[in-house]
Coordinates of C-alpha atoms and ligand atoms in Angstrom, one line a residue:
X1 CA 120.7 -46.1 -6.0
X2 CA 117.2 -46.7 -4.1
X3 CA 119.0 -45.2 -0.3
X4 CA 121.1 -42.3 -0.7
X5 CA 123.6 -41.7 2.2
X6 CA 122.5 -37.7 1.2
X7 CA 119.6 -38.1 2.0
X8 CA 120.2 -38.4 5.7
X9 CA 120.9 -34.5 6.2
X10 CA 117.5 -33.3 4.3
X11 CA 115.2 -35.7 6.0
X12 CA 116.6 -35.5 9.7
X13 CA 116.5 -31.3 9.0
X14 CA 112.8 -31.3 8.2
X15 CA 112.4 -33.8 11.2
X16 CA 113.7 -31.5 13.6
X17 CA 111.6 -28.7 11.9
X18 CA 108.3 -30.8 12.3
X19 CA 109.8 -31.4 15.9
X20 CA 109.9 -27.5 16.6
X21 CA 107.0 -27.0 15.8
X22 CA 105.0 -29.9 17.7
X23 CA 107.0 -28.6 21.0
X24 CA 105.9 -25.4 20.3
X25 CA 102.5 -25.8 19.4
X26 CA 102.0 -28.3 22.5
X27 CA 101.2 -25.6 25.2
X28 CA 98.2 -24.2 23.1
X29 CA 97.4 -27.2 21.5
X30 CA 94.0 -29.2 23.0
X31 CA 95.2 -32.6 24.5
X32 CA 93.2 -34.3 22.3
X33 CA 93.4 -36.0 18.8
X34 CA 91.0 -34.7 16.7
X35 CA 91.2 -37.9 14.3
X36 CA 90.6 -41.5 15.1
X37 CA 92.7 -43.9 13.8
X38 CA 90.3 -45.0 11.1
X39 CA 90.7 -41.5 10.0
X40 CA 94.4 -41.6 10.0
X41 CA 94.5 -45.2 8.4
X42 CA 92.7 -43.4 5.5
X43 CA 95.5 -41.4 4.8
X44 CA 97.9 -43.6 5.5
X45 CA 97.0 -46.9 4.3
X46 CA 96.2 -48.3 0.8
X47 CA 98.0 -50.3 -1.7
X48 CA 102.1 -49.9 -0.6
X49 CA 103.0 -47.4 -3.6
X50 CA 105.6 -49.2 -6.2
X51 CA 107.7 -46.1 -6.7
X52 CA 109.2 -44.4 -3.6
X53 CA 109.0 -41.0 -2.3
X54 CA 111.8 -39.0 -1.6
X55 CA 112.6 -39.1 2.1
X56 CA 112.1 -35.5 3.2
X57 CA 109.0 -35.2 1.6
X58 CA 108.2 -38.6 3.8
X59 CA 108.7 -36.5 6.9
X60 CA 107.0 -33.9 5.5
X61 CA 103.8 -36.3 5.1
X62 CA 104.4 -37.9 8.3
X63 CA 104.1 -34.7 10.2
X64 CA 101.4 -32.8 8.3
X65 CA 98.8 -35.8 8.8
X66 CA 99.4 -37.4 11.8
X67 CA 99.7 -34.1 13.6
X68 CA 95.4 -34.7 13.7
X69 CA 95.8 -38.0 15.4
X70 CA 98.5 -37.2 18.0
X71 CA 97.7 -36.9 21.5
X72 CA 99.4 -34.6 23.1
X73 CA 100.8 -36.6 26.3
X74 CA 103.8 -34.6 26.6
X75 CA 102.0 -31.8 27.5
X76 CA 101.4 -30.4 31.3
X77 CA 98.2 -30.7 30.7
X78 CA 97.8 -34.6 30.3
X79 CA 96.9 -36.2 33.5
X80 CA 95.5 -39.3 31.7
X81 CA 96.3 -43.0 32.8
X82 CA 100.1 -43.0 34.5
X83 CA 102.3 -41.5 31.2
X84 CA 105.2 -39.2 31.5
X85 CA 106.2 -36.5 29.2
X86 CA 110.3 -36.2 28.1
X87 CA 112.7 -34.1 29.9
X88 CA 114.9 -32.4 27.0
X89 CA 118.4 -34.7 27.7
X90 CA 116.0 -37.9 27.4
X91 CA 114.9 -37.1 24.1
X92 CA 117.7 -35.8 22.5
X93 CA 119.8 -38.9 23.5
X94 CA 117.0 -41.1 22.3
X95 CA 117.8 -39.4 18.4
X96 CA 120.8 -40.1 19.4
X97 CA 120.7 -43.6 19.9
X98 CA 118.2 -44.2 16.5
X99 CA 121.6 -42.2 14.7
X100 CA 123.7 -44.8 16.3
X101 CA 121.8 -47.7 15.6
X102 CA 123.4 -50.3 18.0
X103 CA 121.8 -53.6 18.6
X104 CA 122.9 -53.4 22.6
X105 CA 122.9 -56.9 23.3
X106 CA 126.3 -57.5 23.6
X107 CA 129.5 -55.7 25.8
X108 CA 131.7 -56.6 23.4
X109 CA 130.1 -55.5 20.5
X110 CA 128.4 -52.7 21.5
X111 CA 130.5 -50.8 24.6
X112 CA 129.2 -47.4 24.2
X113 CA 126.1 -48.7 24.7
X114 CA 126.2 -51.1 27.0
X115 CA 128.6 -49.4 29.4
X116 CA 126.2 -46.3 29.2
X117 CA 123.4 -48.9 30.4
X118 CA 125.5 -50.2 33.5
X119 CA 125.9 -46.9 34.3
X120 CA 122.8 -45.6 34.0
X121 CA 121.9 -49.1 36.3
X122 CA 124.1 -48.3 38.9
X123 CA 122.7 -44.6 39.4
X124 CA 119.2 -46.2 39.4
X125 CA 120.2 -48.2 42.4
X126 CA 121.8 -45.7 44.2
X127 CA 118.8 -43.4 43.5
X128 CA 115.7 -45.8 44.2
X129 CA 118.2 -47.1 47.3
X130 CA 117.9 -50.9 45.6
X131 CA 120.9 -53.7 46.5
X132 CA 124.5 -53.2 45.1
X133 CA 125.2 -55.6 42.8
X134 CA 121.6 -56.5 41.4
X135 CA 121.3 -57.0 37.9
X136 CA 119.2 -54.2 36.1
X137 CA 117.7 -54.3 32.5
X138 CA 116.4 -52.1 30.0
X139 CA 112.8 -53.5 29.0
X140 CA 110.0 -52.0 27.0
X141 CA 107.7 -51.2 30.1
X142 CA 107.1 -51.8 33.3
X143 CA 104.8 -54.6 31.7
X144 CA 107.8 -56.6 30.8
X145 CA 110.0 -55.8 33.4
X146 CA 107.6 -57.4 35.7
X147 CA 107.3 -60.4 33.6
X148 CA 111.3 -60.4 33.7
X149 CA 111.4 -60.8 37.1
X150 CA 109.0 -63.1 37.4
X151 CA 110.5 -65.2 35.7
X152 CA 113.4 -65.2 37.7
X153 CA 111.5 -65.7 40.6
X154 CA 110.0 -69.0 39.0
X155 CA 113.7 -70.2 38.1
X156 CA 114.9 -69.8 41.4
X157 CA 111.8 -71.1 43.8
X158 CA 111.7 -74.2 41.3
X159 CA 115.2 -74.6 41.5
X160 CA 115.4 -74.3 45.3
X161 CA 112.8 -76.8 45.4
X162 CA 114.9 -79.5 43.1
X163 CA 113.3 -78.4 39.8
X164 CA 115.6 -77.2 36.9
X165 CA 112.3 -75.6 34.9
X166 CA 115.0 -75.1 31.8
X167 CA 115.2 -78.7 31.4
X168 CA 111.8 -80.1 33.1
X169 CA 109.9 -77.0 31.6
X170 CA 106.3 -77.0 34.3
X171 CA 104.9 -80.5 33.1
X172 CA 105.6 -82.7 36.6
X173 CA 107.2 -79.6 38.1
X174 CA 106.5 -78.9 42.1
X175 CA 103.3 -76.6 42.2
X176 CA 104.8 -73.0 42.8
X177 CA 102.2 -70.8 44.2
X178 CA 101.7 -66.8 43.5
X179 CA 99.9 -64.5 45.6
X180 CA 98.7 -61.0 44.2
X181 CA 97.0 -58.5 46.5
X182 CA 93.5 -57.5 44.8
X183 CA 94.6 -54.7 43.6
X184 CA 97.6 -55.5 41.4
X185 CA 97.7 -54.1 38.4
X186 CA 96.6 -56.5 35.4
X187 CA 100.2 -56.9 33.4
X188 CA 101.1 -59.1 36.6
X189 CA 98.4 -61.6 35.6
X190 CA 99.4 -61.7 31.9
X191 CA 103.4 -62.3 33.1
X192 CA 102.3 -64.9 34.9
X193 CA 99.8 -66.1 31.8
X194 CA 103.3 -65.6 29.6
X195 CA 104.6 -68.0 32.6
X196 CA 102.9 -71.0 32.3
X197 CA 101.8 -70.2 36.2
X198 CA 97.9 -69.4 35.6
X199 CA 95.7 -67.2 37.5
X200 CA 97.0 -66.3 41.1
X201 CA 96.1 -66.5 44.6
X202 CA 94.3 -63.1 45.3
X203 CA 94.6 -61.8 49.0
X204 CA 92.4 -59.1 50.0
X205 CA 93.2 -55.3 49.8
X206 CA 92.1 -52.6 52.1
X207 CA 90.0 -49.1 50.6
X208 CA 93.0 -47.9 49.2
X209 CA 94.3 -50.9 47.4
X210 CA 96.7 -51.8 49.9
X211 CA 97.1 -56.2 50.5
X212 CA 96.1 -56.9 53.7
X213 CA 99.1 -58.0 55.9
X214 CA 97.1 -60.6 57.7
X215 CA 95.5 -61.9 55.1
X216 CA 98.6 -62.1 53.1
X217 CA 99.9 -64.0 56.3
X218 CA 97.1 -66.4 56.7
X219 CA 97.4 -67.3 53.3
X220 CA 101.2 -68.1 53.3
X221 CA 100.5 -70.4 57.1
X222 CA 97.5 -72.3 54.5
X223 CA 100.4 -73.7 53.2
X224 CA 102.6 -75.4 56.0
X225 CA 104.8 -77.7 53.8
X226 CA 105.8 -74.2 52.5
X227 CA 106.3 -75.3 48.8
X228 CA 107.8 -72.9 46.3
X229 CA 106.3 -69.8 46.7
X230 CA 106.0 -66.0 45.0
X231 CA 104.8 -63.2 46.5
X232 CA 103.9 -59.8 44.5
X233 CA 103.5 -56.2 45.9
X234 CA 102.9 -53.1 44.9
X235 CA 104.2 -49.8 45.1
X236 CA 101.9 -47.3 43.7
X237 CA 98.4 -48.2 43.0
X238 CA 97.4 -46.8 40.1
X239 CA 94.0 -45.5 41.2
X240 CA 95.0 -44.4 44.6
X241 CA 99.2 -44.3 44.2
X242 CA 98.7 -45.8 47.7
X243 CA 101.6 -48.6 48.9
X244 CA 101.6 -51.7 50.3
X245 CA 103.5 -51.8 54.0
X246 CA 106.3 -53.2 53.0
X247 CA 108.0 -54.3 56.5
X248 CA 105.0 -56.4 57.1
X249 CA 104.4 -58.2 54.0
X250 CA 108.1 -58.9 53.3
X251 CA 108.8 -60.2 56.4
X252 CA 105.9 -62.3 56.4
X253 CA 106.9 -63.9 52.7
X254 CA 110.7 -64.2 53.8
X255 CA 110.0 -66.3 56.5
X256 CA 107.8 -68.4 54.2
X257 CA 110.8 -68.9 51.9
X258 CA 108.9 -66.5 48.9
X259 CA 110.2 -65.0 46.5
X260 CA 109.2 -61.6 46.9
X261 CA 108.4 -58.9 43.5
X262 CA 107.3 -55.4 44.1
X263 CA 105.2 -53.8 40.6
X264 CA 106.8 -50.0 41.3
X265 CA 105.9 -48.6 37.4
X266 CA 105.9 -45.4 39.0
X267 CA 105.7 -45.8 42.7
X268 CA 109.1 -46.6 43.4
X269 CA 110.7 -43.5 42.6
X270 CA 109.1 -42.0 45.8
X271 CA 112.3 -44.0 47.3
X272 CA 114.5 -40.8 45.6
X273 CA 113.2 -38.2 47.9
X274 CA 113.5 -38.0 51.9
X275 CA 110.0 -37.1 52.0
X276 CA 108.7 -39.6 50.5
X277 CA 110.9 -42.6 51.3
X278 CA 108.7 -43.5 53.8
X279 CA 106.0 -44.6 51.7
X280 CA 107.8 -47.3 50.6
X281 CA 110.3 -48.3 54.0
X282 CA 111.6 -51.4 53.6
X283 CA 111.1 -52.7 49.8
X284 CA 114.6 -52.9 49.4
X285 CA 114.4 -56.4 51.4
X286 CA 112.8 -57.9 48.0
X287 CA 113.8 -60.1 45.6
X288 CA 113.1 -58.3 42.7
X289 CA 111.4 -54.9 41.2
X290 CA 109.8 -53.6 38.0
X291 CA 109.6 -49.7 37.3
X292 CA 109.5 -47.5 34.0
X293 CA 111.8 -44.2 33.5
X294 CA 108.5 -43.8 30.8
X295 CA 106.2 -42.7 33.8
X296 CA 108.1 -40.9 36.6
X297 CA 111.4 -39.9 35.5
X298 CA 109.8 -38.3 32.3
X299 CA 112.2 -40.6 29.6
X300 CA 110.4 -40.9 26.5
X301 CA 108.9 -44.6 25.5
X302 CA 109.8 -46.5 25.8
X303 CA 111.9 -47.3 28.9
X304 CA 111.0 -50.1 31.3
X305 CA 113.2 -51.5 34.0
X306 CA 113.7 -54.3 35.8
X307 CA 116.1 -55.1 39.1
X308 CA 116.5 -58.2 40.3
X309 CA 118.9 -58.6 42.9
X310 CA 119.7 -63.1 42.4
X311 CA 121.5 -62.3 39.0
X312 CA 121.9 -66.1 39.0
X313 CA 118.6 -66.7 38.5
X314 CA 117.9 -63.5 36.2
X315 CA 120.8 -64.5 33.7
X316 CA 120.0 -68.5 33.9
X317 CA 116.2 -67.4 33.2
X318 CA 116.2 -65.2 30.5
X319 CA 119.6 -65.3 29.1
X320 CA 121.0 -67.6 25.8
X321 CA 124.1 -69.0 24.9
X322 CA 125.5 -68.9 21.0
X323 CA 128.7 -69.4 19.9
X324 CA 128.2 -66.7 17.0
X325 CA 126.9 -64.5 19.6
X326 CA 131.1 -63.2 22.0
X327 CA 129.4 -63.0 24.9
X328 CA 130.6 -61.6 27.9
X329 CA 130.8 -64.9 30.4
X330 CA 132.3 -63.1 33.9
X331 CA 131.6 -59.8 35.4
X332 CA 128.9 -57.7 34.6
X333 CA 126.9 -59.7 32.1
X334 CA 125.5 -58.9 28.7
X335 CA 122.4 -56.9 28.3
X336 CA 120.9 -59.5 26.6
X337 CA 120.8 -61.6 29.9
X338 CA 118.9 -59.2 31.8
X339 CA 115.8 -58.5 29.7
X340 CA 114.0 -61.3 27.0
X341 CA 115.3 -59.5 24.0
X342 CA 118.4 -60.6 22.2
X343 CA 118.4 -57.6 19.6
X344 CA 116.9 -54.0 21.2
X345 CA 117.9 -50.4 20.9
X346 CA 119.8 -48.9 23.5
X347 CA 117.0 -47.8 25.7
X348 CA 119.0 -47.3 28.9
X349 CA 121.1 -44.4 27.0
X350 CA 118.2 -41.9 27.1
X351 CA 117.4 -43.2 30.9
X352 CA 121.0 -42.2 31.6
X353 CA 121.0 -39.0 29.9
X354 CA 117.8 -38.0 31.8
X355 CA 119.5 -38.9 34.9
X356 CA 122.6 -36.6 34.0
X357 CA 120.7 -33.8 33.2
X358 CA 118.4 -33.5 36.2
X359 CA 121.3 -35.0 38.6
X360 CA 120.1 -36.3 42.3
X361 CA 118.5 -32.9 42.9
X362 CA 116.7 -32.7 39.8
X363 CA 115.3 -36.3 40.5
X364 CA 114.0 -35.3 43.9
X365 CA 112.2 -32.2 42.8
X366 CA 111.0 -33.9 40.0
X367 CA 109.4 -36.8 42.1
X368 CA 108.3 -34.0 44.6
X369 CA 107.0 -31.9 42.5
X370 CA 104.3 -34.4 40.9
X371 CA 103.5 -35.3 44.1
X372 CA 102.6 -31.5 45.7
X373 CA 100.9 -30.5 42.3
X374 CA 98.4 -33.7 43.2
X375 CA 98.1 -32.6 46.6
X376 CA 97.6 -29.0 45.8
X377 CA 94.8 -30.6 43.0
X378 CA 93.0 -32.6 45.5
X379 CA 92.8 -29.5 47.4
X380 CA 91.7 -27.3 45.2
X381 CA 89.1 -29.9 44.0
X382 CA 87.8 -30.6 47.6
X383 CA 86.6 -27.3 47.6
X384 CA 84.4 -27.4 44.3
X385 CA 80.6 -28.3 45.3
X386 CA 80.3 -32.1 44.0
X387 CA 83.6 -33.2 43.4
X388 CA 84.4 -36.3 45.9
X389 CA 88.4 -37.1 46.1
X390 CA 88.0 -40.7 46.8
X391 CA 91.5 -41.5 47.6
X392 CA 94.1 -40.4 49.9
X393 CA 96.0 -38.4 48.0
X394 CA 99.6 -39.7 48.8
X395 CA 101.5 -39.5 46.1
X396 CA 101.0 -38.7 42.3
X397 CA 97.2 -40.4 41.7
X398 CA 93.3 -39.1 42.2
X399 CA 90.6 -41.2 41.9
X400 CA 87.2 -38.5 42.1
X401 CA 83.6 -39.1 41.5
X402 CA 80.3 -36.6 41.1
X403 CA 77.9 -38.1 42.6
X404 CA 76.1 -41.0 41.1
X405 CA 77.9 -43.0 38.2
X406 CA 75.9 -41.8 35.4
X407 CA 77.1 -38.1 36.5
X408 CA 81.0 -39.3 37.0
X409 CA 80.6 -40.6 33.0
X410 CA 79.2 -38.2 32.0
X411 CA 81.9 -35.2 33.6
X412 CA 84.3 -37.9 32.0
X413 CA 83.1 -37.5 28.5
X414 CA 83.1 -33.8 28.7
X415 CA 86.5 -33.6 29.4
X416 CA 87.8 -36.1 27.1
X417 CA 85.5 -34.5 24.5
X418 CA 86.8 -30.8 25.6
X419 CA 90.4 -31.1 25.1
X420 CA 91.8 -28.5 27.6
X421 CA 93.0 -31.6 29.8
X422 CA 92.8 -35.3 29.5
X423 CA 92.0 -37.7 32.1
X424 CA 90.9 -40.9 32.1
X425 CA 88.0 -42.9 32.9
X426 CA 87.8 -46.6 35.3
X427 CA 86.4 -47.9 38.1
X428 CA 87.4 -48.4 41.3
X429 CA 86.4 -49.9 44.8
X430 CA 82.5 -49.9 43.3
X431 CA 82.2 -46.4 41.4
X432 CA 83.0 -45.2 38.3
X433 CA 85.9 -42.6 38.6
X434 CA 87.5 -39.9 37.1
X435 CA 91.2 -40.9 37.3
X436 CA 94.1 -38.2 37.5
X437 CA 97.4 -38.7 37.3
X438 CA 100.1 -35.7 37.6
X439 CA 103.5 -37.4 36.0
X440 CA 104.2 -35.0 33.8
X441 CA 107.4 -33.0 34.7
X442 CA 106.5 -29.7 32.9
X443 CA 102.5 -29.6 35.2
X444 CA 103.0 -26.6 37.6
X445 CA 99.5 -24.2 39.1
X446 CA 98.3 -22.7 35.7
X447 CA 98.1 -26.1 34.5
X448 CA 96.3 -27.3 37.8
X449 CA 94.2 -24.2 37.3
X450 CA 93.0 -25.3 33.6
X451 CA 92.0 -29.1 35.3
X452 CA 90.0 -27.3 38.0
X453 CA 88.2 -24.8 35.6
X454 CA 87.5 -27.7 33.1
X455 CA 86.3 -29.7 36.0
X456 CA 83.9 -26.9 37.2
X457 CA 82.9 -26.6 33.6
X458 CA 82.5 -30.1 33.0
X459 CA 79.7 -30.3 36.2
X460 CA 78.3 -27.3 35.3
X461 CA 77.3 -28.4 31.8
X462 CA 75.9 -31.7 33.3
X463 CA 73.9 -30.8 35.8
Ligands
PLP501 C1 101.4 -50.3 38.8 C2 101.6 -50.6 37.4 N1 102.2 -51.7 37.0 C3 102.5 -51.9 35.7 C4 102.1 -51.1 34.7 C5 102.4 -51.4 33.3 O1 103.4 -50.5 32.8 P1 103.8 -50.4 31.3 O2 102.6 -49.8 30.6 O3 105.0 -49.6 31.3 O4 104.1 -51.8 30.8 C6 101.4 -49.9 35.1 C7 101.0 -48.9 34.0 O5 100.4 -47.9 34.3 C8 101.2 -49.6 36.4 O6 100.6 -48.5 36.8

């Protein structure tokens, strides 16, 4: 036989041995790959063998050469883009669910799964204080969960405008506008691409990324016949981690008749903690939001999720109907009608598991805790002769700059090249930046120490 059920134990034993070992190796080890993927294709690519290889010594090849090409974003000291590391529960339960195998798309078919899901759902909406009773769905990434929800904002603003877009599709439909702050991030544009709805309206956004309230308001009132309508905020820019005012902006769309989305891929998890929940007061009076248990929560990838609070229009947007399929047709729904994916793995069981293990205190200091190791960076940094913190520094983000561009590139390349830290290059309001980002749960001070030495380092070697 060419699959031997014996081989299960042998290969899942050097796994976890290959596991121990990256874990351990990942405080000492430089953040950086020291391969490129060209390198890595070289080893791993070529004519597909004809004769197999037995499984354990697969494992045993996958570990020994990618180990050169892995970057090591679980560590504390990865501060690149917006990327979480994994809390212990979360990744356990995710070998867990890969052991399990179960296509979660169905109640019926798959209750372990799906019932941990709803509950895992249910503790998300307690936590990030979102409506009782919205629908929430285990997508990829925040990337798709935004898309998700955008699409049930399109169903429901075309419907309550006399258009059934399931049967009319867009061709003849009413014109439904969108309006994006400037700042959005891009995966809004490419849901609404993946829409049919084209480029949006873009209103104007203050020096921290903000949308301007008025703005946003003088844009909905250019529109008095107040056709079908979609507004999208943001909570947590990703240069900045700066929020839109909420109160204002929703308001404003509401009594436009919008549909109102708020992109919170990491920034809605400052709703979990007392001292934060004011950065993002009243965004539980929207329509829909998109987060990740990827970023904040520290669950690995990949774990997107999206709420939507009309499960009417979520379930008659993105679900299907089979007669193969058993579905579920009253109460809580299938999975399957909550995200665009018929077949997926269970990706809420390892959000739930995370959840368990930290409990509502965990949660808090875990939110907390990224957000005073920024402050404490920013800080520290202020102090170091030609570091500028650009941003204000209210939650998890730092956008700095040295000077002139050409110096900001160049401290940019010698960290990325020097692999005690990683952070990550962009640009922002004009300049190039250096961009930090403290989501992982394991960063404490000797980690923040390490970034402000490499930083000093990093100026004093292009000066
Ligand atoms: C504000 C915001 N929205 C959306 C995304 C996309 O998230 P994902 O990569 O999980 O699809 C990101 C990623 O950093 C983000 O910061």
């Amino acid at each position: 036989m060419w699959v031997d059920s014996s081989d299960y134990e042998r290969a899942l034993e050097r796994a976890w041995e290959h596991t121990r070992e990256w874990l351990r190796a990942l405080p000492g080890r430089p953040v950086r790959p020291s391969n490129t993927a060209d390198d890595v294709t070289a080893v791993f690519g070529g004519p597909l063998p004809a004769s197999g290889l037995d499984p354990a010594a697969v494992i045993d090849f996958l570990a020994e050469h990618a180990e050169p090409g892995l970057m090591a974003m679980q560590s504390g000291r990865f501060f690149g883009w917006v990327i979480g590391g994994t809390v212990p529960a979360g990744m356990a339960a995710d070998w867990m669910v890969s052991a399990w195998d179960q296509n979660t798309g169905l109640r019926f078919a798959t209750p372990a799964t799906a019932g941990i899901e709803e509950a895992a759902g249910q503790w998300l909406l307690e936590l990030l204080g979102l409506p009782e009773g919205s629908d929430v769905g285990f997508a990829t990434g925040a990337s798709m969960a935004n898309f998700t929800a955008l699409a049930a904002a399109r169903w429901r603003q075309l419907s309550n405008a006399g258009w059934d877009v399931n049967i009319g599709g867009l061709q003849g439909a009413p014109k439904l506008r969108v309006l994006v702050g400037a700042e959005r991030h891009e995966s809004l544009d490419m849901a609404l691409r993946f829409l049919g709805l084209g480029t949006p309206e873009v209103v104007r956004a203050d020096h921290q990324g903000r949308i301007d309230p008025a703005d946003l308001r003088n844009a909905l009132e250019a529109d008095p016949g107040r056709g079908p309508t979609i507004v999208c905020l943001q909570a947590g820019n990703l240069h900045s981690g700066a929020f839109d005012s909420f109160p204002e902006t929703i308001s404003a769309a509401k009594n436009h008749g919008a549909w109102v989305h708020v992109d919170g891929a990491f920034g809605l998890w400052a709703a979990a903690v007392p001292g934060l929940r004011q950065l993002v007061e009243g965004v539980e009076s929207a329509d829909s939001w998109g987060t990740d248990a990827h970023k904040t929560l520290n669950v690995p990838y990949d774990a997107g999720i999206v709420v939507v609070r009309d499960v009417e229009a979520l379930r008659s947007a993105i679900g299907m109907h089979a007669e193969y399929l058993m579905q579920d047709d009253h109460g809580p729904g299938d999975p399957m009608e909550k995200v665009p994916e018929l077949s997926r793995r269970a990706r809420g069981v390892p959000v739930w598991a995370a959840l368990r293990s930290l409990g509502g205190d965990g949660v808090r200091q875990l939110v907390a805790g990224r957000a005073e190791c920024a402050a404490e960076l920013a800080r520290r940094l202020a102090e170091v002769p030609g570091v500028e913190v650009l941003n204000d520094v209210v939650f998890t983000q730092l956008s700095l700059a040295f000077g002139s561009d050409e110096r900001t590139r160049a401290v940019t390349d010698y960290i990325m090249a020097d692999g005690r830290v990683w952070m990550s290059g962009s640009r922002w309001q004009g300049r190039d930046i250096l961009r930090v980002s403290v989501t992982n749960w394991s960063t404490d001070s000797s980690d923040l120490d390490i970034a402000v030495q490499a930083i000093r380092d990093a100026l004093e070697a292009t000066a």
